[in-house]
């Protein structure tokens, strides 16, 4: 099941708390007015541990835990059970783990959340990391399938295994939405509001364009976290999403 979202544009924006230590992340999250969703990635989680998820939840935030699990079914299930019991509502898993692992992870996450009295989590499948290029997939992993075809096939595998959404690049969102109507979640990073620095993101889209293309939520990091005025930058991202 995709997460329940209100009509408030703030529900569409997940701010990535990258490059911050735990104290900075908590202070940042409490400072941005109207913020509802944050993303905790590997760097913050490895430093701060599960406690930071609980602390963010105590601050009233909804948490996307982006640890991209990829392991044998029992380990995936155990990790997703724990993540959901912490209150993470979006949790990433690699589609390449295969349908058995995805099914086990999905069932365990739901069970973990229910037992802990936490909201039902949504697992999001990662298909092909955007750092891969077709030629390198072929050369290093002997994968001859084109990236678009592979993204589509892995999203299909995930959906058939009961996974309720995917993380995808802005370039993939329209094609995936055509194959997976709402409420399938499509969470899209690589978003840049007008005038923001593109940085190391090669292919970007504006917030309104990405939502129009079919994204259900957007992940935005540095345009907000590195802004001189993060509150204003968050408001700028929300503005074009107002009905
Ligand atoms: O700062 P920026 O807006 O580029 O941050 C985007 C966030 O989304 C980062 O946490 C990054 O790791 C993540 N991400 C991405 N591209 C992907 C998958 C995840 O930028 N394909």
mmCIF file of C-alpha atoms and ligand atoms in Angstrom:
data_model
loop_
_atom_site.group_PDB
_atom_site.id
_atom_site.type_symbol
_atom_site.label_atom_id
_atom_site.label_comp_id
_atom_site.label_asym_id
_atom_site.label_seq_id
_atom_site.Cartn_x
_atom_site.Cartn_y
_atom_site.Cartn_z
ATOM 1 C CA UNK A 1 0.000 0.000 0.000
ATOM 2 C CA UNK A 2 1.290 3.487 -0.869
ATOM 3 C CA UNK A 3 1.490 5.953 2.042
ATOM 4 C CA UNK A 4 -1.604 8.065 2.652
ATOM 5 C CA UNK A 5 -0.910 11.642 1.628
ATOM 6 C CA UNK A 6 -2.937 14.792 2.221
ATOM 7 C CA UNK A 7 -3.593 17.458 -0.417
ATOM 8 C CA UNK A 8 -0.929 19.635 1.237
ATOM 9 C CA UNK A 9 1.990 20.037 -1.239
ATOM 10 C CA UNK A 10 4.370 19.541 1.707
ATOM 11 C CA UNK A 11 3.326 15.877 1.724
ATOM 12 C CA UNK A 12 4.816 15.509 -1.777
ATOM 13 C CA UNK A 13 8.302 16.616 -0.779
ATOM 14 C CA UNK A 14 10.768 14.446 1.099
ATOM 15 C CA UNK A 15 13.864 16.324 2.225
ATOM 16 C CA UNK A 16 17.056 14.225 2.124
ATOM 17 C CA UNK A 17 19.038 14.763 5.337
ATOM 18 C CA UNK A 18 22.414 14.069 3.699
ATOM 19 C CA UNK A 19 25.807 15.250 4.909
ATOM 20 C CA UNK A 20 24.592 16.135 8.405
ATOM 21 C CA UNK A 21 25.500 14.672 11.755
ATOM 22 C CA UNK A 22 22.541 13.568 13.912
ATOM 23 C CA UNK A 23 22.318 16.824 15.889
ATOM 24 C CA UNK A 24 22.362 18.898 12.720
ATOM 25 C CA UNK A 25 19.752 16.654 11.103
ATOM 26 C CA UNK A 26 17.366 16.955 14.060
ATOM 27 C CA UNK A 27 17.896 20.701 14.350
ATOM 28 C CA UNK A 28 17.408 21.148 10.610
ATOM 29 C CA UNK A 29 14.229 19.092 10.572
ATOM 30 C CA UNK A 30 12.712 21.068 13.431
ATOM 31 C CA UNK A 31 13.605 24.381 11.827
ATOM 32 C CA UNK A 32 11.882 23.967 8.446
ATOM 33 C CA UNK A 33 8.318 25.146 8.796
ATOM 34 C CA UNK A 34 5.704 22.821 7.342
ATOM 35 C CA UNK A 35 8.165 19.988 6.719
ATOM 36 C CA UNK A 36 6.449 16.600 6.901
ATOM 37 C CA UNK A 37 8.783 14.031 5.336
ATOM 38 C CA UNK A 38 12.535 13.441 5.655
ATOM 39 C CA UNK A 39 14.862 10.872 4.120
ATOM 40 C CA UNK A 40 17.450 9.154 6.304
ATOM 41 C CA UNK A 41 20.145 7.610 4.123
ATOM 42 C CA UNK A 42 23.065 5.297 4.736
ATOM 43 C CA UNK A 43 25.469 7.982 5.911
ATOM 44 C CA UNK A 44 23.224 9.389 8.637
ATOM 45 C CA UNK A 45 21.965 5.965 9.680
ATOM 46 C CA UNK A 46 25.465 4.481 9.977
ATOM 47 C CA UNK A 47 26.493 7.381 12.167
ATOM 48 C CA UNK A 48 23.369 7.846 14.261
ATOM 49 C CA UNK A 49 21.710 4.430 14.246
ATOM 50 C CA UNK A 50 18.014 3.645 14.614
ATOM 51 C CA UNK A 51 17.651 6.222 17.384
ATOM 52 C CA UNK A 52 17.620 9.064 14.867
ATOM 53 C CA UNK A 53 14.543 7.581 13.187
ATOM 54 C CA UNK A 54 12.739 7.463 16.543
ATOM 55 C CA UNK A 55 13.795 11.039 17.304
ATOM 56 C CA UNK A 56 12.557 12.325 13.955
ATOM 57 C CA UNK A 57 9.256 10.511 14.525
ATOM 58 C CA UNK A 58 9.016 12.163 17.948
ATOM 59 C CA UNK A 59 9.388 15.508 16.169
ATOM 60 C CA UNK A 60 6.259 14.571 14.217
ATOM 61 C CA UNK A 61 8.028 13.777 10.947
ATOM 62 C CA UNK A 62 7.360 10.913 8.563
ATOM 63 C CA UNK A 63 10.506 9.002 7.653
ATOM 64 C CA UNK A 64 11.793 7.522 4.407
ATOM 65 C CA UNK A 65 14.540 5.090 5.446
ATOM 66 C CA UNK A 66 16.741 4.721 2.374
ATOM 67 C CA UNK A 67 19.096 1.848 3.193
ATOM 68 C CA UNK A 68 18.532 -0.063 -0.080
ATOM 69 C CA UNK A 69 18.404 -3.571 1.380
ATOM 70 C CA UNK A 70 19.690 -6.363 -0.854
ATOM 71 C CA UNK A 71 20.261 -9.766 0.736
ATOM 72 C CA UNK A 72 18.853 -13.269 1.107
ATOM 73 C CA UNK A 73 15.107 -13.458 1.865
ATOM 74 C CA UNK A 74 15.436 -14.097 5.626
ATOM 75 C CA UNK A 75 17.833 -11.185 6.105
ATOM 76 C CA UNK A 76 15.749 -8.829 3.978
ATOM 77 C CA UNK A 77 12.693 -9.822 5.993
ATOM 78 C CA UNK A 78 14.463 -9.232 9.301
ATOM 79 C CA UNK A 79 15.809 -5.847 8.272
ATOM 80 C CA UNK A 80 12.462 -4.641 6.897
ATOM 81 C CA UNK A 81 10.637 -5.881 10.002
ATOM 82 C CA UNK A 82 12.973 -3.798 12.206
ATOM 83 C CA UNK A 83 12.818 -0.753 9.960
ATOM 84 C CA UNK A 84 9.020 -0.782 9.958
ATOM 85 C CA UNK A 85 8.916 -1.299 13.727
ATOM 86 C CA UNK A 86 10.952 1.898 14.072
ATOM 87 C CA UNK A 87 8.193 3.771 12.296
ATOM 88 C CA UNK A 88 9.837 4.220 8.885
ATOM 89 C CA UNK A 89 6.987 4.575 6.382
ATOM 90 C CA UNK A 90 9.032 4.295 3.197
ATOM 91 C CA UNK A 91 11.797 1.693 3.031
ATOM 92 C CA UNK A 92 14.004 0.917 0.016
ATOM 93 C CA UNK A 93 14.886 -2.577 -1.177
ATOM 94 C CA UNK A 94 16.757 -3.642 -4.321
ATOM 95 C CA UNK A 95 14.477 -5.299 -6.865
ATOM 96 C CA UNK A 96 17.475 -7.479 -7.870
ATOM 97 C CA UNK A 97 17.073 -9.363 -4.585
ATOM 98 C CA UNK A 98 14.310 -11.262 -6.423
ATOM 99 C CA UNK A 99 10.656 -12.006 -5.857
ATOM 100 C CA UNK A 100 11.088 -14.408 -2.938
ATOM 101 C CA UNK A 101 13.093 -11.842 -0.958
ATOM 102 C CA UNK A 102 10.714 -9.021 -1.935
ATOM 103 C CA UNK A 103 7.656 -10.977 -0.811
ATOM 104 C CA UNK A 104 9.316 -11.924 2.472
ATOM 105 C CA UNK A 105 10.407 -8.325 3.054
ATOM 106 C CA UNK A 106 6.923 -6.969 2.349
ATOM 107 C CA UNK A 107 5.195 -9.426 4.685
ATOM 108 C CA UNK A 108 7.718 -8.905 7.468
ATOM 109 C CA UNK A 109 7.579 -5.106 7.217
ATOM 110 C CA UNK A 110 3.820 -5.108 7.599
ATOM 111 C CA UNK A 111 4.003 -7.509 10.523
ATOM 112 C CA UNK A 112 6.768 -5.493 12.213
ATOM 113 C CA UNK A 113 4.805 -2.258 11.941
ATOM 114 C CA UNK A 114 1.565 -3.806 13.169
ATOM 115 C CA UNK A 115 3.193 -5.402 16.209
ATOM 116 C CA UNK A 116 4.928 -2.135 17.108
ATOM 117 C CA UNK A 117 1.778 -0.051 16.604
ATOM 118 C CA UNK A 118 3.424 1.887 13.776
ATOM 119 C CA UNK A 119 1.877 2.982 10.469
ATOM 120 C CA UNK A 120 1.806 0.469 7.625
ATOM 121 C CA UNK A 121 5.075 0.883 5.707
ATOM 122 C CA UNK A 122 5.534 1.073 1.957
ATOM 123 C CA UNK A 123 8.476 -0.751 0.456
ATOM 124 C CA UNK A 124 10.019 0.995 -2.544
ATOM 125 C CA UNK A 125 12.004 -0.998 -5.072
ATOM 126 C CA UNK A 126 15.247 0.369 -6.465
ATOM 127 C CA UNK A 127 15.611 -0.869 -10.052
ATOM 128 C CA UNK A 128 18.846 0.323 -11.707
ATOM 129 C CA UNK A 129 20.926 2.863 -9.814
ATOM 130 C CA UNK A 130 21.271 6.020 -11.896
ATOM 131 C CA UNK A 131 25.052 5.819 -11.527
ATOM 132 C CA UNK A 132 25.041 2.918 -14.040
ATOM 133 C CA UNK A 133 25.433 3.399 -17.765
ATOM 134 C CA UNK A 134 24.359 0.813 -20.288
ATOM 135 C CA UNK A 135 27.867 0.097 -21.598
ATOM 136 C CA UNK A 136 29.269 -0.410 -18.139
ATOM 137 C CA UNK A 137 26.401 -2.744 -17.167
ATOM 138 C CA UNK A 138 27.368 -4.857 -20.159
ATOM 139 C CA UNK A 139 31.113 -4.662 -19.595
ATOM 140 C CA UNK A 140 31.206 -5.184 -15.827
ATOM 141 C CA UNK A 141 28.105 -7.279 -15.115
ATOM 142 C CA UNK A 142 27.447 -8.859 -18.517
ATOM 143 C CA UNK A 143 23.952 -7.325 -18.536
ATOM 144 C CA UNK A 144 22.982 -6.734 -22.153
ATOM 145 C CA UNK A 145 19.457 -5.470 -21.470
ATOM 146 C CA UNK A 146 19.008 -1.737 -22.070
ATOM 147 C CA UNK A 147 18.482 0.362 -18.943
ATOM 148 C CA UNK A 148 14.905 1.432 -19.790
ATOM 149 C CA UNK A 149 13.930 -2.154 -20.465
ATOM 150 C CA UNK A 150 15.617 -3.360 -17.296
ATOM 151 C CA UNK A 151 13.987 -0.652 -15.128
ATOM 152 C CA UNK A 152 10.600 -1.622 -16.504
ATOM 153 C CA UNK A 153 11.186 -5.355 -15.987
ATOM 154 C CA UNK A 154 12.444 -4.915 -12.421
ATOM 155 C CA UNK A 155 9.533 -2.621 -11.552
ATOM 156 C CA UNK A 156 7.157 -5.258 -12.926
ATOM 157 C CA UNK A 157 8.877 -7.999 -10.924
ATOM 158 C CA UNK A 158 8.562 -5.868 -7.777
ATOM 159 C CA UNK A 159 4.904 -5.034 -8.329
ATOM 160 C CA UNK A 160 4.109 -8.702 -8.964
ATOM 161 C CA UNK A 161 5.818 -9.523 -5.658
ATOM 162 C CA UNK A 162 3.515 -7.098 -3.844
ATOM 163 C CA UNK A 163 5.865 -4.116 -3.585
ATOM 164 C CA UNK A 164 3.801 -0.923 -3.712
ATOM 165 C CA UNK A 165 6.247 1.488 -5.312
ATOM 166 C CA UNK A 166 9.598 2.293 -6.884
ATOM 167 C CA UNK A 167 12.294 4.905 -6.653
ATOM 168 C CA UNK A 168 12.935 6.245 -10.133
ATOM 169 C CA UNK A 169 14.708 9.027 -11.979
ATOM 170 C CA UNK A 170 12.650 11.860 -13.470
ATOM 171 C CA UNK A 171 13.369 10.372 -16.896
ATOM 172 C CA UNK A 172 11.751 7.065 -15.979
ATOM 173 C CA UNK A 173 8.684 8.345 -14.188
ATOM 174 C CA UNK A 174 6.275 8.790 -17.124
ATOM 175 C CA UNK A 175 6.935 5.319 -18.560
ATOM 176 C CA UNK A 176 6.625 3.666 -15.143
ATOM 177 C CA UNK A 177 3.422 5.540 -14.359
ATOM 178 C CA UNK A 178 1.913 4.324 -17.623
ATOM 179 C CA UNK A 179 2.624 0.749 -16.524
ATOM 180 C CA UNK A 180 1.768 1.209 -12.832
ATOM 181 C CA UNK A 181 -1.214 3.489 -12.207
ATOM 182 C CA UNK A 182 -1.800 5.117 -8.840
ATOM 183 C CA UNK A 183 -1.761 4.254 -6.000
ATOM 184 C CA UNK A 184 1.597 2.653 -6.966
ATOM 185 C CA UNK A 185 4.174 5.018 -5.434
ATOM 186 C CA UNK A 186 6.824 6.572 -7.684
ATOM 187 C CA UNK A 187 9.350 8.481 -5.598
ATOM 188 C CA UNK A 188 11.703 10.624 -7.642
ATOM 189 C CA UNK A 189 15.031 12.266 -6.758
ATOM 190 C CA UNK A 190 16.963 14.469 -9.197
ATOM 191 C CA UNK A 191 14.595 17.387 -8.654
ATOM 192 C CA UNK A 192 15.696 20.981 -9.031
ATOM 193 C CA UNK A 193 13.398 23.991 -8.588
ATOM 194 C CA UNK A 194 13.943 26.824 -11.066
ATOM 195 C CA UNK A 195 17.255 28.595 -10.452
ATOM 196 C CA UNK A 196 18.727 25.939 -8.114
ATOM 197 C CA UNK A 197 22.239 24.593 -8.767
ATOM 198 C CA UNK A 198 22.132 21.269 -10.617
ATOM 199 C CA UNK A 199 25.314 20.038 -8.858
ATOM 200 C CA UNK A 200 26.187 16.412 -9.633
ATOM 201 C CA UNK A 201 22.692 15.489 -10.844
ATOM 202 C CA UNK A 202 22.983 14.969 -14.596
ATOM 203 C CA UNK A 203 19.300 14.743 -15.520
ATOM 204 C CA UNK A 204 16.944 16.882 -13.496
ATOM 205 C CA UNK A 205 13.326 18.036 -13.563
ATOM 206 C CA UNK A 206 11.370 20.749 -11.758
ATOM 207 C CA UNK A 207 8.963 19.746 -8.956
ATOM 208 C CA UNK A 208 5.743 20.480 -10.872
ATOM 209 C CA UNK A 209 6.982 18.739 -14.036
ATOM 210 C CA UNK A 210 7.900 15.594 -12.097
ATOM 211 C CA UNK A 211 4.506 15.445 -10.385
ATOM 212 C CA UNK A 212 2.784 16.055 -13.737
ATOM 213 C CA UNK A 213 4.831 13.198 -15.219
ATOM 214 C CA UNK A 214 3.436 10.877 -12.567
ATOM 215 C CA UNK A 215 5.678 11.077 -9.500
ATOM 216 C CA UNK A 216 3.820 10.583 -6.228
ATOM 217 C CA UNK A 217 6.561 12.152 -4.097
ATOM 218 C CA UNK A 218 9.840 13.981 -4.742
ATOM 219 C CA UNK A 219 13.149 13.639 -2.918
ATOM 220 C CA UNK A 220 14.946 16.966 -2.676
ATOM 221 C CA UNK A 221 18.230 17.422 -0.829
ATOM 222 C CA UNK A 222 20.754 20.165 -1.423
ATOM 223 C CA UNK A 223 18.455 22.757 -3.016
ATOM 224 C CA UNK A 224 16.832 22.916 0.442
ATOM 225 C CA UNK A 225 19.507 21.716 2.888
ATOM 226 C CA UNK A 226 22.279 23.919 1.456
ATOM 227 C CA UNK A 227 20.108 26.978 0.906
ATOM 228 C CA UNK A 228 20.886 30.148 2.875
ATOM 229 C CA UNK A 229 17.267 30.049 4.006
ATOM 230 C CA UNK A 230 16.040 26.416 4.032
ATOM 231 C CA UNK A 231 12.504 27.434 5.093
ATOM 232 C CA UNK A 232 12.187 29.719 2.089
ATOM 233 C CA UNK A 233 13.722 27.095 -0.212
ATOM 234 C CA UNK A 234 11.238 24.476 1.021
ATOM 235 C CA UNK A 235 8.374 26.913 0.410
ATOM 236 C CA UNK A 236 9.693 27.560 -3.130
ATOM 237 C CA UNK A 237 9.580 23.811 -3.832
ATOM 238 C CA UNK A 238 6.013 23.522 -2.471
ATOM 239 C CA UNK A 239 4.679 26.589 -4.318
ATOM 240 C CA UNK A 240 4.328 25.119 -7.838
ATOM 241 C CA UNK A 241 2.568 22.056 -6.387
ATOM 242 C CA UNK A 242 -0.344 24.079 -4.994
ATOM 243 C CA UNK A 243 -3.584 23.193 -6.749
HETATM 244 O O1 LIG B 1 20.819 16.817 -3.004
HETATM 245 P P1 LIG B 1 19.942 16.095 -3.976
HETATM 246 O O2 LIG B 1 18.600 16.760 -4.205
HETATM 247 O O3 LIG B 1 20.660 15.776 -5.265
HETATM 248 O O4 LIG B 1 19.643 14.718 -3.225
HETATM 249 C C1 LIG B 1 18.929 13.679 -3.790
HETATM 250 C C2 LIG B 1 18.860 12.517 -2.864
HETATM 251 O O5 LIG B 1 18.318 11.417 -3.590
HETATM 252 C C3 LIG B 1 20.190 12.017 -2.320
HETATM 253 O O6 LIG B 1 19.933 11.465 -1.025
HETATM 254 C C4 LIG B 1 20.601 10.932 -3.272
HETATM 255 O O7 LIG B 1 21.397 9.949 -2.681
HETATM 256 C C5 LIG B 1 19.244 10.336 -3.648
HETATM 257 N N1 LIG B 1 19.204 9.689 -4.942
HETATM 258 C C6 LIG B 1 19.530 10.295 -6.142
HETATM 259 N N2 LIG B 1 19.423 9.615 -7.324
HETATM 260 C C7 LIG B 1 19.005 8.369 -7.322
HETATM 261 C C8 LIG B 1 18.665 7.736 -6.137
HETATM 262 C C9 LIG B 1 18.773 8.428 -4.953
HETATM 263 O O8 LIG B 1 19.892 11.448 -6.153
HETATM 264 N N3 LIG B 1 18.878 7.739 -8.474
#
